[in-house]
PDB file of C-alpha atoms in Angstrom:
ATOM      1  CA  ASN O 146       7.633  -6.409  19.891  1.00 66.00           C
ATOM      2  CA  HIS O 147       8.489  -9.408  17.729  1.00 79.00           C
ATOM      3  CA  TRP O 148      12.198  -9.966  18.128  1.00 84.00           C
ATOM      4  CA  ILE O 149      14.668 -12.664  18.956  1.00 89.00           C
ATOM      5  CA  SER O 150      18.109 -12.452  20.464  1.00 90.00           C
ATOM      6  CA  GLU O 151      21.212 -13.166  18.414  1.00 91.00           C
ATOM      7  CA  HIS O 152      21.702 -16.339  20.452  1.00 93.00           C
ATOM      8  CA  THR O 153      18.178 -17.539  19.568  1.00 91.00           C
ATOM      9  CA  ARG O 154      18.674 -16.610  15.910  1.00 90.00           C
ATOM     10  CA  LYS O 155      21.810 -18.740  15.742  1.00 91.00           C
ATOM     11  CA  SER O 156      20.203 -21.672  17.577  1.00 92.00           C
ATOM     12  CA  LEU O 157      17.289 -21.597  15.108  1.00 90.00           C
ATOM     13  CA  GLY O 158      19.663 -21.378  12.157  1.00 88.00           C
ATOM     14  CA  ALA O 159      17.804 -18.296  10.948  1.00 89.00           C
ATOM     15  CA  THR O 160      19.378 -15.826   8.561  1.00 90.00           C
ATOM     16  CA  ALA O 161      19.286 -12.135   9.457  1.00 92.00           C
ATOM     17  CA  PHE O 162      18.623  -9.891   6.468  1.00 95.00           C
ATOM     18  CA  PRO O 163      19.841  -6.298   6.586  1.00 95.00           C
ATOM     19  CA  ALA O 164      17.672  -3.201   6.719  1.00 95.00           C
ATOM     20  CA  ASP O 165      16.780  -2.117   3.176  1.00 96.00           C
ATOM     21  CA  ALA O 166      16.397  -5.687   1.902  1.00 97.00           C
ATOM     22  CA  ILE O 167      13.217  -6.077  -0.155  1.00 97.00           C
ATOM     23  CA  VAL O 168      11.024  -8.942   1.066  1.00 96.00           C
ATOM     24  CA  PHE O 169       8.081 -10.712  -0.549  1.00 96.00           C
ATOM     25  CA  ALA O 170       6.185 -13.992  -0.393  1.00 94.00           C
ATOM     26  CA  LYS O 171       7.635 -16.890  -2.378  1.00 93.00           C
ATOM     27  CA  VAL O 172       5.326 -19.744  -1.337  1.00 91.00           C
ATOM     28  CA  GLY O 173       1.554 -20.030  -1.202  1.00 90.00           C
ATOM     29  CA  ALA O 174      -1.388 -17.864  -2.152  1.00 90.00           C
ATOM     30  CA  ALA O 175       0.303 -14.843  -0.537  1.00 92.00           C
ATOM     31  CA  ILE O 176       2.399 -14.542  -3.721  1.00 93.00           C
ATOM     32  CA  PHE O 177      -0.709 -13.312  -5.543  1.00 93.00           C
ATOM     33  CA  LEU O 178      -1.176 -10.465  -3.047  1.00 95.00           C
ATOM     34  CA  GLU O 179       1.884  -8.855  -4.704  1.00 95.00           C
ATOM     35  CA  ARG O 180       3.178  -7.333  -1.459  1.00 96.00           C
ATOM     36  CA  LYS O 181       6.776  -6.171  -1.584  1.00 96.00           C
ATOM     37  CA  LYS O 182       8.218  -4.296   1.390  1.00 97.00           C
ATOM     38  CA  ILE O 183      11.529  -2.702   2.294  1.00 97.00           C
ATOM     39  CA  LEU O 184      12.799  -3.852   5.683  1.00 96.00           C
ATOM     40  CA  GLY O 185      13.156  -0.952   8.105  1.00 94.00           C
ATOM     41  CA  GLN O 186      15.591  -2.876  10.299  1.00 93.00           C
ATOM     42  CA  ALA O 187      17.617  -6.057  10.195  1.00 92.00           C
ATOM     43  CA  SER O 188      15.140  -8.939  10.322  1.00 93.00           C
ATOM     44  CA  CYS O 189      14.670 -12.684  10.078  1.00 92.00           C
ATOM     45  CA  ILE O 190      11.959 -13.963   7.775  1.00 91.00           C
ATOM     46  CA  ASP O 191      10.326 -17.370   7.544  1.00 86.00           C
ATOM     47  CA  ASN O 192      10.977 -19.802   4.705  1.00 87.00           C
ATOM     48  CA  ASN O 193       7.793 -18.764   2.870  1.00 90.00           C
ATOM     49  CA  MET O 194       9.413 -15.405   2.155  1.00 93.00           C
ATOM     50  CA  ALA O 195      12.295 -14.268  -0.016  1.00 93.00           C
ATOM     51  CA  ALA O 196      14.621 -11.319   0.482  1.00 94.00           C
ATOM     52  CA  LEU O 197      16.370  -9.358  -2.220  1.00 94.00           C
ATOM     53  CA  VAL O 198      19.573  -7.888  -0.814  1.00 95.00           C
ATOM     54  CA  LEU O 199      21.069  -5.231  -3.072  1.00 95.00           C
ATOM     55  CA  ASP O 200      24.622  -4.119  -3.652  1.00 94.00           C
ATOM     56  CA  ARG O 201      24.211  -0.474  -2.612  1.00 93.00           C
ATOM     57  CA  SER O 202      27.108   0.583  -4.826  1.00 94.00           C
ATOM     58  CA  ARG O 203      25.086  -0.544  -7.887  1.00 94.00           C
ATOM     59  CA  ALA O 204      21.418  -0.231  -6.958  1.00 96.00           C
ATOM     60  CA  ASP O 205      19.169   2.167  -5.057  1.00 96.00           C
ATOM     61  CA  VAL O 206      16.682   0.215  -2.928  1.00 96.00           C
ATOM     62  CA  ARG O 207      13.810   2.663  -3.528  1.00 96.00           C
ATOM     63  CA  PHE O 208      14.359   2.471  -7.294  1.00 96.00           C
ATOM     64  CA  VAL O 209      14.449  -1.351  -7.349  1.00 96.00           C
ATOM     65  CA  HIS O 210      11.447  -1.523  -4.991  1.00 96.00           C
ATOM     66  CA  THR O 211       9.463   0.683  -7.380  1.00 94.00           C
ATOM     67  CA  GLN O 212      10.403  -1.583 -10.282  1.00 94.00           C
ATOM     68  CA  LEU O 213       9.375  -4.669  -8.301  1.00 94.00           C
ATOM     69  CA  LEU O 214       6.016  -3.074  -7.489  1.00 93.00           C
ATOM     70  CA  SER O 215       5.304  -2.972 -11.224  1.00 91.00           C
ATOM     71  CA  LYS O 216       6.198  -6.671 -11.647  1.00 91.00           C
ATOM     72  CA  LYS O 217       3.515  -9.287 -11.107  1.00 92.00           C
ATOM     73  CA  LEU O 218       5.302 -12.119  -9.326  1.00 91.00           C
ATOM     74  CA  GLY O 219       2.094 -14.146  -9.451  1.00 89.00           C
ATOM     75  CA  SER O 220       2.469 -14.367 -13.227  1.00 88.00           C
ATOM     76  CA  LEU O 221       5.792 -16.208 -12.814  1.00 87.00           C
ATOM     77  CA  VAL O 222       4.224 -18.994 -10.754  1.00 86.00           C
ATOM     78  CA  ALA O 223       2.950 -22.200 -12.317  1.00 73.00           C
ATOM     79  CA  THR O 224      -0.565 -22.914 -11.105  1.00 70.00           C
ATOM     80  CA  THR O 225      -0.066 -25.928  -8.891  1.00 75.00           C
ATOM     81  CA  ALA O 226      -1.535 -27.069  -5.587  1.00 82.00           C
ATOM     82  CA  LEU O 227       1.099 -25.015  -3.764  1.00 88.00           C
ATOM     83  CA  PRO O 228       2.255 -21.991  -5.768  1.00 90.00           C
ATOM     84  CA  ALA O 229       5.929 -21.209  -5.301  1.00 90.00           C
ATOM     85  CA  LEU O 230       8.641 -19.031  -6.786  1.00 90.00           C
ATOM     86  CA  ASN O 231      12.131 -20.379  -7.219  1.00 86.00           C
ATOM     87  CA  GLY O 232      15.474 -18.756  -7.934  1.00 85.00           C
ATOM     88  CA  LYS O 233      15.301 -19.599 -11.636  1.00 86.00           C
ATOM     89  CA  GLN O 234      11.979 -17.807 -12.032  1.00 87.00           C
ATOM     90  CA  LEU O 235      13.222 -14.789 -10.091  1.00 87.00           C
ATOM     91  CA  ASP O 236      16.477 -14.668 -12.073  1.00 86.00           C
ATOM     92  CA  ALA O 237      14.458 -14.562 -15.305  1.00 85.00           C
ATOM     93  CA  MET O 238      12.827 -11.295 -14.180  1.00 86.00           C
ATOM     94  CA  ALA O 239      14.617  -8.409 -15.882  1.00 84.00           C
ATOM     95  CA  LEU O 240      15.264  -5.191 -13.967  1.00 88.00           C
ATOM     96  CA  ALA O 241      16.776  -2.178 -15.714  1.00 88.00           C
ATOM     97  CA  LEU O 242      19.534  -0.488 -13.719  1.00 93.00           C
ATOM     98  CA  PRO O 243      20.575   2.905 -15.082  1.00 95.00           C
ATOM     99  CA  PRO O 244      23.556   4.600 -13.427  1.00 96.00           C
ATOM    100  CA  LEU O 245      23.146   5.006  -9.652  1.00 96.00           C
ATOM    101  CA  PRO O 246      22.693   8.822  -9.717  1.00 96.00           C
ATOM    102  CA  GLU O 247      19.860   8.407 -12.247  1.00 96.00           C
ATOM    103  CA  GLN O 248      18.255   5.670 -10.118  1.00 96.00           C
ATOM    104  CA  ARG O 249      18.301   8.003  -7.119  1.00 96.00           C
ATOM    105  CA  ALA O 250      16.842  10.886  -9.135  1.00 97.00           C
ATOM    106  CA  ILE O 251      14.047   8.669 -10.476  1.00 96.00           C
ATOM    107  CA  ALA O 252      13.295   7.247  -7.015  1.00 95.00           C
ATOM    108  CA  THR O 253      13.171  10.767  -5.540  1.00 95.00           C
ATOM    109  CA  ALA O 254      10.847  12.026  -8.292  1.00 96.00           C
ATOM    110  CA  LEU O 255       8.507   9.047  -7.839  1.00 95.00           C
ATOM    111  CA  SER O 256       8.570   9.496  -4.068  1.00 93.00           C
ATOM    112  CA  ASP O 257       7.631  13.161  -4.512  1.00 95.00           C
ATOM    113  CA  VAL O 258       4.713  12.165  -6.746  1.00 96.00           C
ATOM    114  CA  ASP O 259       3.602   9.597  -4.128  1.00 93.00           C
ATOM    115  CA  GLY O 260       3.684  12.377  -1.529  1.00 95.00           C
ATOM    116  CA  LEU O 261       1.544  14.626  -3.723  1.00 96.00           C
ATOM    117  CA  LEU O 262      -0.933  11.813  -4.391  1.00 96.00           C
ATOM    118  CA  GLY O 263      -1.123  11.076  -0.664  1.00 95.00           C
ATOM    119  CA  GLY O 264      -1.893  14.745  -0.017  1.00 96.00           C
ATOM    120  CA  LEU O 265      -4.619  14.702  -2.660  1.00 96.00           C
ATOM    121  CA  ASP O 266      -6.091  11.509  -1.176  1.00 96.00           C
ATOM    122  CA  ARG O 267      -6.235  13.172   2.263  1.00 97.00           C
ATOM    123  CA  LEU O 268      -7.863  16.287   0.752  1.00 96.00           C
ATOM    124  CA  ILE O 269     -10.457  14.185  -1.089  1.00 97.00           C
ATOM    125  CA  ALA O 270     -11.233  12.267   2.126  1.00 96.00           C
ATOM    126  CA  LYS O 271     -11.646  15.550   4.012  1.00 97.00           C
ATOM    127  CA  LYS O 272     -14.008  16.924   1.330  1.00 97.00           C
ATOM    128  CA  ARG O 273     -15.973  13.656   1.389  1.00 97.00           C
ATOM    129  CA  ASP O 274     -16.327  13.960   5.181  1.00 96.00           C
ATOM    130  CA  LEU O 275     -17.520  17.565   4.840  1.00 96.00           C
ATOM    131  CA  LYS O 276     -20.078  16.501   2.224  1.00 96.00           C
ATOM    132  CA  GLN O 277     -21.274  13.690   4.491  1.00 95.00           C
ATOM    133  CA  ALA O 278     -21.678  16.116   7.415  1.00 94.00           C
ATOM    134  CA  ALA O 279     -23.599  18.595   5.233  1.00 92.00           C
ATOM    135  CA  MET O 280     -25.872  15.833   3.952  1.00 93.00           C
ATOM    136  CA  GLN O 281     -26.529  14.661   7.514  1.00 92.00           C
ATOM    137  CA  GLN O 282     -27.501  18.149   8.648  1.00 91.00           C
ATOM    138  CA  LEU O 283     -29.634  18.938   5.581  1.00 89.00           C
ATOM    139  CA  LEU O 284     -31.420  15.601   5.388  1.00 90.00           C
ATOM    140  CA  THR O 285     -32.260  15.490   9.115  1.00 87.00           C
ATOM    141  CA  GLY O 286     -33.512  19.077   9.136  1.00 83.00           C
ATOM    142  CA  GLN O 287     -30.820  20.312  11.538  1.00 85.00           C
ATOM    143  CA  THR O 288     -29.858  22.883   8.925  1.00 87.00           C
ATOM    144  CA  ARG O 289     -32.248  24.498   6.465  1.00 87.00           C
ATOM    145  CA  LEU O 290     -31.365  26.164   3.181  1.00 88.00           C
ATOM    146  CA  PRO O 291     -32.172  29.893   2.875  1.00 87.00           C
ATOM    147  CA  GLY O 292     -35.841  30.401   2.068  1.00 84.00           C
ATOM    148  CA  PHE O 293     -37.004  27.091   3.545  1.00 81.00           C
ATOM    149  CA  HIS O 294     -38.480  26.864   7.027  1.00 72.00           C
ATOM    150  CA  GLY O 295     -39.657  23.621   8.599  1.00 63.00           C
ATOM    151  CA  LEU O 296     -42.370  21.418   7.100  1.00 61.00           C
ATOM    152  CA  ASP O 297     -44.792  24.343   6.658  1.00 53.00           C
ATOM    153  CA  SER O 298     -43.127  25.299   3.378  1.00 52.00           C
ATOM    154  CA  ALA O 299     -43.738  21.824   1.941  1.00 54.00           C
ATOM    155  CA  LEU O 300     -46.786  21.073  -0.154  1.00 54.00           C
ATOM    156  CA  PRO O 301     -49.527  18.979   1.562  1.00 55.00           C
ATOM    157  CA  ASP O 302     -48.771  15.812  -0.460  1.00 59.00           C
ATOM    158  CA  GLN O 303     -45.058  16.110   0.422  1.00 58.00           C
ATOM    159  CA  ARG O 304     -45.949  16.341   4.144  1.00 55.00           C
ATOM    160  CA  ALA O 305     -48.008  13.160   3.792  1.00 55.00           C
ATOM    161  CA  LYS O 306     -45.078  11.344   2.147  1.00 60.00           C
ATOM    162  CA  ARG O 307     -42.784  12.420   4.991  1.00 59.00           C
ATOM    163  CA  LYS O 308     -45.154  10.869   7.573  1.00 59.00           C
ATOM    164  CA  LEU O 309     -44.801   7.499   5.836  1.00 57.00           C
TER     165      LEU O 309
END
């Protein structure tokens, strides 16, 4: 729900960046968070941010975004009271651009791998939840393993420890 009208944008002197621009922090400690996002819609950003607008006839945004994710922008910043990136520092960052069809193929392959990893992460989380539920039931006595029945099967010294 954060939007401004075109009239307001013009009166503020704000620049609208197109969808698919890659945005990231360029001023302050936020640079070191290394967050780089692809805009999902045309947007205005504040002056602490930078936007990389690509020529779509030469570069695939998903490919360039993946390359930027591997770059540590924080390493380009001089440690001063207010860290900042400037155009010269950003221009010095090399990005390899193979032919556009190869960029798209690489971006698709990496996206597929991300999808597989996401699926594995969800499966691991589900298994962890199942383990947690089993532990809860076994450790509270709600469920007993075959061959074990209540506290009567415990040795007398174990019953005493449980009372503590």
